[in-house]
mmCIF file of C-alpha atoms in Angstrom:
data_model
loop_
_atom_site.group_PDB
_atom_site.id
_atom_site.type_symbol
_atom_site.label_atom_id
_atom_site.label_comp_id
_atom_site.label_asym_id
_atom_site.label_seq_id
_atom_site.Cartn_x
_atom_site.Cartn_y
_atom_site.Cartn_z
ATOM 1 C CA GLU A 85 181.535 137.442 163.453
ATOM 2 C CA ASP A 86 178.346 137.266 165.401
ATOM 3 C CA LYS A 87 175.801 134.973 163.691
ATOM 4 C CA VAL A 88 172.024 134.261 164.251
ATOM 5 C CA VAL A 89 170.326 131.411 162.252
ATOM 6 C CA GLN A 90 166.703 131.116 162.281
ATOM 7 C CA SER A 91 164.633 127.948 161.187
ATOM 8 C CA PRO A 92 162.638 127.185 159.314
ATOM 9 C CA LEU A 93 162.674 130.122 156.871
ATOM 10 C CA SER A 94 159.050 129.770 156.146
ATOM 11 C CA LEU A 95 156.185 127.719 157.535
ATOM 12 C CA VAL A 96 152.515 127.237 156.488
ATOM 13 C CA VAL A 97 150.132 125.907 158.979
ATOM 14 C CA HIS A 98 146.395 125.744 159.510
ATOM 15 C CA GLU A 99 144.565 127.774 162.108
ATOM 16 C CA GLY A 100 144.428 125.903 165.475
ATOM 17 C CA ASP A 101 147.963 124.407 164.914
ATOM 18 C CA THR A 102 150.831 124.908 167.269
ATOM 19 C CA VAL A 103 154.156 126.051 165.807
ATOM 20 C CA THR A 104 157.734 126.239 167.099
ATOM 21 C CA LEU A 105 160.205 128.743 165.526
ATOM 22 C CA ASN A 106 163.877 128.285 166.326
ATOM 23 C CA CYS A 107 166.851 130.496 166.723
ATOM 24 C CA SER A 108 170.416 129.555 167.177
ATOM 25 C CA TYR A 109 173.297 131.912 167.761
ATOM 26 C CA GLU A 110 177.006 132.160 168.011
ATOM 27 C CA VAL A 111 178.031 135.499 169.558
ATOM 28 C CA THR A 112 180.792 136.858 171.710
ATOM 29 C CA ASN A 113 179.619 138.277 175.108
ATOM 30 C CA PHE A 114 175.945 137.413 174.925
ATOM 31 C CA ARG A 115 173.748 139.920 176.644
ATOM 32 C CA SER A 116 170.151 139.050 175.586
ATOM 33 C CA LEU A 117 168.093 137.558 172.824
ATOM 34 C CA LEU A 118 164.988 139.193 171.506
ATOM 35 C CA TRP A 119 162.019 138.143 169.455
ATOM 36 C CA TYR A 120 160.122 140.603 167.277
ATOM 37 C CA LYS A 121 157.021 140.192 165.044
ATOM 38 C CA GLN A 122 156.964 141.976 161.604
ATOM 39 C CA GLU A 123 153.599 142.104 160.015
ATOM 40 C CA LYS A 124 153.761 144.855 157.367
ATOM 41 C CA LYS A 125 156.648 147.089 158.123
ATOM 42 C CA ALA A 126 157.694 147.887 161.565
ATOM 43 C CA PRO A 127 158.893 144.971 163.799
ATOM 44 C CA THR A 128 157.139 144.960 167.091
ATOM 45 C CA PHE A 129 158.756 143.708 170.108
ATOM 46 C CA LEU A 130 157.667 140.367 171.749
ATOM 47 C CA PHE A 131 160.094 139.006 174.184
ATOM 48 C CA MET A 132 163.628 139.646 175.645
ATOM 49 C CA LEU A 133 165.391 136.751 177.208
ATOM 50 C CA THR A 134 168.508 136.966 179.256
ATOM 51 C CA SER A 135 168.368 133.959 181.613
ATOM 52 C CA SER A 136 168.474 130.357 180.657
ATOM 53 C CA GLY A 137 165.590 128.050 181.261
ATOM 54 C CA ILE A 138 162.869 130.938 182.281
ATOM 55 C CA GLU A 139 159.968 130.889 180.092
ATOM 56 C CA LYS A 140 158.397 134.111 179.039
ATOM 57 C CA LYS A 141 154.759 134.106 178.157
ATOM 58 C CA SER A 142 152.276 136.306 176.616
ATOM 59 C CA GLY A 143 148.840 134.978 175.830
ATOM 60 C CA ARG A 144 149.307 132.156 173.135
ATOM 61 C CA LEU A 145 153.034 133.055 172.733
ATOM 62 C CA SER A 146 155.904 131.832 174.773
ATOM 63 C CA SER A 147 159.590 131.729 174.458
ATOM 64 C CA ILE A 148 162.596 130.175 176.332
ATOM 65 C CA LEU A 149 166.395 130.474 176.052
ATOM 66 C CA ASP A 150 168.959 127.803 176.386
ATOM 67 C CA LYS A 151 172.381 129.544 176.993
ATOM 68 C CA LYS A 152 174.279 126.220 177.143
ATOM 69 C CA GLU A 153 173.091 125.034 173.884
ATOM 70 C CA LEU A 154 172.850 128.597 172.361
ATOM 71 C CA PHE A 155 169.373 128.721 171.119
ATOM 72 C CA SER A 156 165.851 129.951 171.704
ATOM 73 C CA ILE A 157 162.390 128.748 170.644
ATOM 74 C CA LEU A 158 159.242 130.721 170.027
ATOM 75 C CA ASN A 159 156.090 128.792 170.569
ATOM 76 C CA ILE A 160 152.545 129.909 169.258
ATOM 77 C CA THR A 161 149.657 127.725 170.214
ATOM 78 C CA ALA A 162 146.146 127.763 168.661
ATOM 79 C CA THR A 163 147.516 129.773 165.837
ATOM 80 C CA GLN A 164 145.221 132.356 164.155
ATOM 81 C CA THR A 165 145.314 134.078 160.760
ATOM 82 C CA GLY A 166 146.556 137.143 162.561
ATOM 83 C CA ASP A 167 149.661 135.510 163.602
ATOM 84 C CA SER A 168 150.827 135.485 160.093
ATOM 85 C CA ALA A 169 154.053 137.583 159.933
ATOM 86 C CA ILE A 170 157.800 137.310 159.834
ATOM 87 C CA TYR A 171 159.296 136.498 163.235
ATOM 88 C CA LEU A 172 162.634 138.010 163.830
ATOM 89 C CA CYS A 173 165.314 136.724 166.320
ATOM 90 C CA ALA A 174 167.959 139.192 167.388
ATOM 91 C CA VAL A 175 170.783 138.774 169.718
ATOM 92 C CA HIS A 176 172.618 141.654 171.744
ATOM 93 C CA SER A 177 176.153 141.069 172.413
ATOM 94 C CA GLY A 178 179.160 142.848 173.423
ATOM 95 C CA ALA A 179 179.852 145.122 176.488
ATOM 96 C CA GLY A 180 178.724 148.721 175.577
ATOM 97 C CA SER A 181 177.724 147.832 172.236
ATOM 98 C CA TYR A 182 174.299 148.990 170.736
ATOM 99 C CA GLN A 183 174.241 146.250 168.037
ATOM 100 C CA LEU A 184 171.494 143.838 167.585
ATOM 101 C CA THR A 185 172.374 140.960 165.156
ATOM 102 C CA PHE A 186 169.291 139.745 163.478
ATOM 103 C CA GLY A 187 168.524 136.471 161.775
ATOM 104 C CA LYS A 188 166.815 136.282 158.463
ATOM 105 C CA GLY A 189 163.428 135.677 160.060
ATOM 106 C CA THR A 190 160.788 132.963 159.758
ATOM 107 C CA LYS A 191 157.717 133.743 157.572
ATOM 108 C CA LEU A 192 154.621 132.128 159.150
ATOM 109 C CA SER A 193 151.557 131.851 157.125
ATOM 110 C CA VAL A 194 148.397 130.628 158.985
ATOM 111 C CA ILE A 195 145.612 129.669 156.592
ATOM 112 C CA PRO A 196 142.023 129.284 157.539
ATOM 113 C CA GLU B 164 151.764 152.539 168.132
ATOM 114 C CA THR B 165 155.426 152.473 168.512
ATOM 115 C CA GLY B 166 155.947 156.303 168.810
ATOM 116 C CA VAL B 167 158.472 156.242 166.075
ATOM 117 C CA THR B 168 157.547 157.788 162.707
ATOM 118 C CA GLN B 169 159.208 157.869 159.366
ATOM 119 C CA THR B 170 158.665 159.873 156.257
ATOM 120 C CA PRO B 171 158.224 159.302 153.470
ATOM 121 C CA ARG B 172 156.681 155.770 153.574
ATOM 122 C CA HIS B 173 157.635 155.120 149.939
ATOM 123 C CA LEU B 174 160.276 156.749 147.682
ATOM 124 C CA VAL B 175 161.364 156.234 144.155
ATOM 125 C CA MET B 176 164.459 158.107 142.911
ATOM 126 C CA GLY B 177 166.858 158.036 140.214
ATOM 127 C CA MET B 178 170.521 157.318 140.575
ATOM 128 C CA THR B 179 171.451 160.981 140.322
ATOM 129 C CA ASN B 180 168.899 162.394 142.696
ATOM 130 C CA LYS B 181 169.413 163.610 146.106
ATOM 131 C CA LYS B 182 166.779 162.753 148.842
ATOM 132 C CA SER B 183 166.462 162.526 152.515
ATOM 133 C CA LEU B 184 164.586 160.111 154.877
ATOM 134 C CA LYS B 185 163.333 161.350 158.164
ATOM 135 C CA CYS B 186 162.576 159.604 161.505
ATOM 136 C CA GLU B 187 161.187 161.101 164.558
ATOM 137 C CA GLN B 188 160.721 159.426 167.892
ATOM 138 C CA HIS B 189 158.261 160.719 170.529
ATOM 139 C CA LEU B 190 159.418 158.374 173.349
ATOM 140 C CA GLY B 191 162.221 160.370 174.995
ATOM 141 C CA HIS B 192 164.842 157.840 174.039
ATOM 142 C CA ASN B 193 168.513 158.380 174.063
ATOM 143 C CA ALA B 194 169.583 156.229 171.056
ATOM 144 C CA MET B 195 168.477 156.049 167.461
ATOM 145 C CA TYR B 196 169.327 153.712 164.648
ATOM 146 C CA TRP B 197 169.146 153.233 160.857
ATOM 147 C CA TYR B 198 168.684 149.655 159.627
ATOM 148 C CA LYS B 199 168.493 148.419 156.055
ATOM 149 C CA GLN B 200 166.271 145.467 155.295
ATOM 150 C CA SER B 201 166.719 143.794 151.861
ATOM 151 C CA ALA B 202 164.776 140.762 150.567
ATOM 152 C CA LYS B 203 165.927 137.544 152.078
ATOM 153 C CA LYS B 204 168.661 139.174 154.047
ATOM 154 C CA PRO B 205 168.797 139.869 157.818
ATOM 155 C CA LEU B 206 168.209 143.455 159.083
ATOM 156 C CA GLU B 207 171.523 145.221 158.655
ATOM 157 C CA LEU B 208 172.546 147.993 161.253
ATOM 158 C CA MET B 209 173.875 151.073 159.356
ATOM 159 C CA PHE B 210 174.186 153.694 162.010
ATOM 160 C CA VAL B 211 173.752 154.371 165.763
ATOM 161 C CA TYR B 212 173.445 157.640 167.451
ATOM 162 C CA SER B 213 173.447 158.096 171.158
ATOM 163 C CA LEU B 214 172.670 161.539 172.650
ATOM 164 C CA GLU B 215 173.280 162.912 169.072
ATOM 165 C CA GLU B 216 176.729 161.504 168.750
ATOM 166 C CA ARG B 217 177.279 158.768 166.213
ATOM 167 C CA VAL B 218 178.576 155.700 168.092
ATOM 168 C CA GLU B 219 178.503 153.014 165.478
ATOM 169 C CA ASN B 220 178.967 153.005 161.736
ATOM 170 C CA ASN B 221 179.078 149.576 160.090
ATOM 171 C CA SER B 222 181.012 150.357 156.975
ATOM 172 C CA VAL B 223 178.274 151.881 155.014
ATOM 173 C CA PRO B 224 179.038 153.495 151.754
ATOM 174 C CA SER B 225 179.488 157.248 151.874
ATOM 175 C CA ARG B 226 176.452 157.686 149.460
ATOM 176 C CA PHE B 227 174.543 157.234 152.798
ATOM 177 C CA SER B 228 174.878 160.229 155.066
ATOM 178 C CA PRO B 229 173.266 160.297 158.539
ATOM 179 C CA GLU B 230 172.375 163.325 160.657
ATOM 180 C CA CYS B 231 171.136 163.614 164.176
ATOM 181 C CA PRO B 232 170.267 167.235 165.033
ATOM 182 C CA ASN B 233 168.722 166.271 168.374
ATOM 183 C CA SER B 234 167.757 163.176 170.303
ATOM 184 C CA SER B 235 164.227 163.144 168.690
ATOM 185 C CA HIS B 236 165.268 163.333 165.044
ATOM 186 C CA LEU B 237 167.364 161.370 162.710
ATOM 187 C CA PHE B 238 167.989 161.848 159.056
ATOM 188 C CA LEU B 239 169.525 159.666 156.274
ATOM 189 C CA HIS B 240 170.546 161.737 153.239
ATOM 190 C CA LEU B 241 170.911 159.741 150.052
ATOM 191 C CA HIS B 242 172.801 160.678 146.870
ATOM 192 C CA THR B 243 173.956 158.852 143.910
ATOM 193 C CA LEU B 244 172.482 155.635 144.999
ATOM 194 C CA GLN B 245 172.621 152.323 143.191
ATOM 195 C CA PRO B 246 169.803 150.031 142.205
ATOM 196 C CA GLU B 247 171.062 147.566 144.925
ATOM 197 C CA ASP B 248 170.338 150.160 147.465
ATOM 198 C CA SER B 249 166.647 149.489 147.028
ATOM 199 C CA ALA B 250 165.334 148.285 150.314
ATOM 200 C CA LEU B 251 163.235 148.922 153.296
ATOM 201 C CA TYR B 252 164.979 151.440 155.578
ATOM 202 C CA LEU B 253 163.942 151.216 159.270
ATOM 203 C CA CYS B 254 164.680 153.631 162.004
ATOM 204 C CA ALA B 255 164.496 152.533 165.584
ATOM 205 C CA SER B 256 164.989 153.931 169.084
ATOM 206 C CA SER B 257 165.829 152.843 172.567
ATOM 207 C CA GLN B 258 165.674 154.144 175.972
ATOM 208 C CA ASP B 259 168.714 152.677 177.516
ATOM 209 C CA ARG B 260 172.333 152.962 176.457
ATOM 210 C CA ALA B 261 172.636 149.251 175.995
ATOM 211 C CA GLY B 262 170.092 149.365 173.179
ATOM 212 C CA LEU B 263 168.556 146.169 174.372
ATOM 213 C CA ARG B 264 164.937 146.971 173.487
ATOM 214 C CA GLN B 265 164.529 148.882 170.351
ATOM 215 C CA PHE B 266 161.208 150.370 168.968
ATOM 216 C CA PHE B 267 161.053 150.358 165.243
ATOM 217 C CA GLY B 268 159.321 152.786 162.847
ATOM 218 C CA PRO B 269 157.169 151.750 159.893
ATOM 219 C CA GLY B 270 159.971 152.124 157.452
ATOM 220 C CA THR B 271 160.676 153.811 154.064
ATOM 221 C CA ARG B 272 160.286 151.627 151.180
ATOM 222 C CA LEU B 273 163.036 153.008 148.731
ATOM 223 C CA THR B 274 163.346 152.005 145.149
ATOM 224 C CA VAL B 275 166.340 153.257 143.129
ATOM 225 C CA LEU B 276 165.717 153.135 139.331
#
């Protein structure tokens, strides 16, 4: 059974801090790993990673995948209160499969 | 704006009621999905439709019944639900058949009394 584990489950930081969120996975036929941000209800797409060692970057957010060690990290630098959300990691696996296996998420709270 | 809308946004129902959740995508996508999100649990995939055909069904109880009349609309019909079915129900759609990048709707918060 495919498995995605995120850590920590929750995190409280002050504005300006840098945070690293972790996602490890055990899946058959890995295809890609995705990060989503869920603020109130709808998860919104952040990154999709398919190749090892290539950093994806968008503003203060960046992510990298290690396919050998089966994990990914999401970094947020100079955090702001608007970064407070649940960050979801999902892995797409299996040829022809539509299924994304999600982790439980990391709840990030950024306090002023 | 994700281009995926869901109604209603909130629903409270008794165990004997019958209700339906609606999802509409305005993105021209080929695949649509129903997910359940319960507190402290990962998002669970319930159903997948591709070009209006159900392609995955993850052992969901029969009290949940999906319907996909066309590629833009997806319904989830609910009947004789249990209190443990209370959760956030999210609809998503994707362009490609691989379902790699899914766009989510705002969800329906369902409470079963």
